Amino acid sequence: MEATNSVNIFTPIRTRIGQVATPPKLNPPSLKEALHIVSPKLLPFALSLSGNMDDAEDLCQATILKLIESKDKFLSAEYPLAYAKTILRNGF
């Protein structure tokens, strides 16, 4: 019992920290695939911001155009949906 009480499980050791790091993306999706995944999720977020369906659709369209223009940043982002929502919110 004393041996298990002396182990500090709350302090991470260096080997655990190294294992927790996210691996680099080996095969990122194409721009078409990424936009196909992200675009349906943008409209509800835009609608919650604007409150008007027409404005939400315009905001989504402008966001998708900006994502196409900055496709390298979009595809290399760790969380592409979060990146797209940030672009949408900044456009709002």
Tab-separated table of C-alpha atoms in Angstrom:
chain	number	residue	atom	x	y	z
A	1	MET	CA	0.000	0.000	0.000
A	2	GLU	CA	2.818	2.411	0.762
A	3	ALA	CA	4.431	1.826	-2.629
A	4	THR	CA	1.329	2.965	-4.513
A	5	ASN	CA	0.850	6.000	-2.293
A	6	SER	CA	4.332	7.280	-3.043
A	7	VAL	CA	3.694	7.466	-6.806
A	8	ASN	CA	2.574	10.910	-7.884
A	9	ILE	CA	0.158	10.319	-10.763
A	10	PHE	CA	-0.861	13.953	-11.037
A	11	THR	CA	2.513	15.259	-12.195
A	12	PRO	CA	3.130	14.296	-15.826
A	13	ILE	CA	6.542	12.969	-16.652
A	14	ARG	CA	8.377	13.851	-19.827
A	15	THR	CA	7.596	10.586	-21.583
A	16	ARG	CA	3.859	11.085	-21.039
A	17	ILE	CA	4.024	14.633	-22.355
A	18	GLY	CA	5.812	13.430	-25.467
A	19	GLN	CA	3.166	10.787	-26.106
A	20	VAL	CA	0.264	13.203	-25.686
A	21	ALA	CA	1.466	15.571	-28.422
A	22	THR	CA	-0.718	15.353	-31.521
A	23	PRO	CA	0.907	13.705	-34.505
A	24	PRO	CA	1.219	15.721	-37.706
A	25	LYS	CA	-1.428	15.227	-40.349
A	26	LEU	CA	-0.170	12.672	-42.804
A	27	ASN	CA	-2.939	12.865	-45.368
A	28	PRO	CA	-5.019	16.049	-45.135
A	29	PRO	CA	-8.279	16.085	-47.120
A	30	SER	CA	-8.550	17.930	-50.390
A	31	LEU	CA	-10.127	21.367	-50.471
A	32	LYS	CA	-13.326	19.979	-51.974
A	33	GLU	CA	-13.647	17.310	-49.272
A	34	ALA	CA	-12.911	19.776	-46.462
A	35	LEU	CA	-15.479	22.261	-47.745
A	36	HIS	CA	-18.009	19.454	-48.154
A	37	ILE	CA	-17.533	18.541	-44.484
A	38	VAL	CA	-17.461	22.088	-43.081
A	39	SER	CA	-20.072	23.952	-45.142
A	40	PRO	CA	-23.254	22.317	-43.724
A	41	LYS	CA	-22.092	23.143	-40.208
A	42	LEU	CA	-21.562	26.834	-40.965
A	43	LEU	CA	-25.173	27.740	-41.737
A	44	PRO	CA	-26.599	27.039	-38.239
A	45	PHE	CA	-23.736	29.009	-36.689
A	46	ALA	CA	-24.281	31.927	-39.070
A	47	LEU	CA	-28.011	31.817	-38.390
A	48	SER	CA	-27.393	31.980	-34.644
A	49	LEU	CA	-25.227	35.057	-35.153
A	50	SER	CA	-27.362	36.981	-37.623
A	51	GLY	CA	-30.872	35.788	-36.820
A	52	ASN	CA	-31.889	36.107	-40.464
A	53	MET	CA	-31.686	33.272	-43.007
A	54	ASP	CA	-30.796	35.510	-45.954
A	55	ASP	CA	-27.958	37.198	-44.062
A	56	ALA	CA	-26.755	33.823	-42.780
A	57	GLU	CA	-26.553	32.424	-46.318
A	58	ASP	CA	-24.629	35.501	-47.506
A	59	LEU	CA	-22.270	35.186	-44.557
A	60	CYS	CA	-21.651	31.497	-45.326
A	61	GLN	CA	-20.970	32.268	-48.960
A	62	ALA	CA	-18.454	34.982	-48.055
A	63	THR	CA	-16.799	32.615	-45.572
A	64	ILE	CA	-16.458	29.833	-48.127
A	65	LEU	CA	-14.883	32.264	-50.585
A	66	LYS	CA	-12.355	33.342	-47.945
A	67	LEU	CA	-11.611	29.697	-47.142
A	68	ILE	CA	-10.934	29.016	-50.812
A	69	GLU	CA	-8.631	32.049	-51.002
A	70	SER	CA	-6.656	30.910	-47.956
A	71	LYS	CA	-6.811	27.178	-48.667
A	72	ASP	CA	-3.275	26.484	-47.380
A	73	LYS	CA	-4.074	27.823	-43.914
A	74	PHE	CA	-7.485	26.160	-43.926
A	75	LEU	CA	-6.200	22.712	-44.863
A	76	SER	CA	-3.205	22.856	-42.532
A	77	ALA	CA	-5.258	23.994	-39.528
A	78	GLU	CA	-5.443	21.551	-36.655
A	79	TYR	CA	-9.223	22.029	-36.450
A	80	PRO	CA	-10.550	23.170	-39.850
A	81	LEU	CA	-14.120	23.634	-38.575
A	82	ALA	CA	-12.928	25.927	-35.799
A	83	TYR	CA	-10.858	27.869	-38.331
A	84	ALA	CA	-13.893	28.218	-40.611
A	85	LYS	CA	-16.110	29.360	-37.724
A	86	THR	CA	-13.517	31.939	-36.735
A	87	ILE	CA	-13.486	33.318	-40.287
A	88	LEU	CA	-17.298	33.418	-40.241
A	89	ARG	CA	-17.453	35.166	-36.871
A	90	ASN	CA	-14.862	37.739	-37.955
A	91	GLY	CA	-16.869	38.364	-41.121
A	92	PHE	CA	-19.973	38.928	-39.072
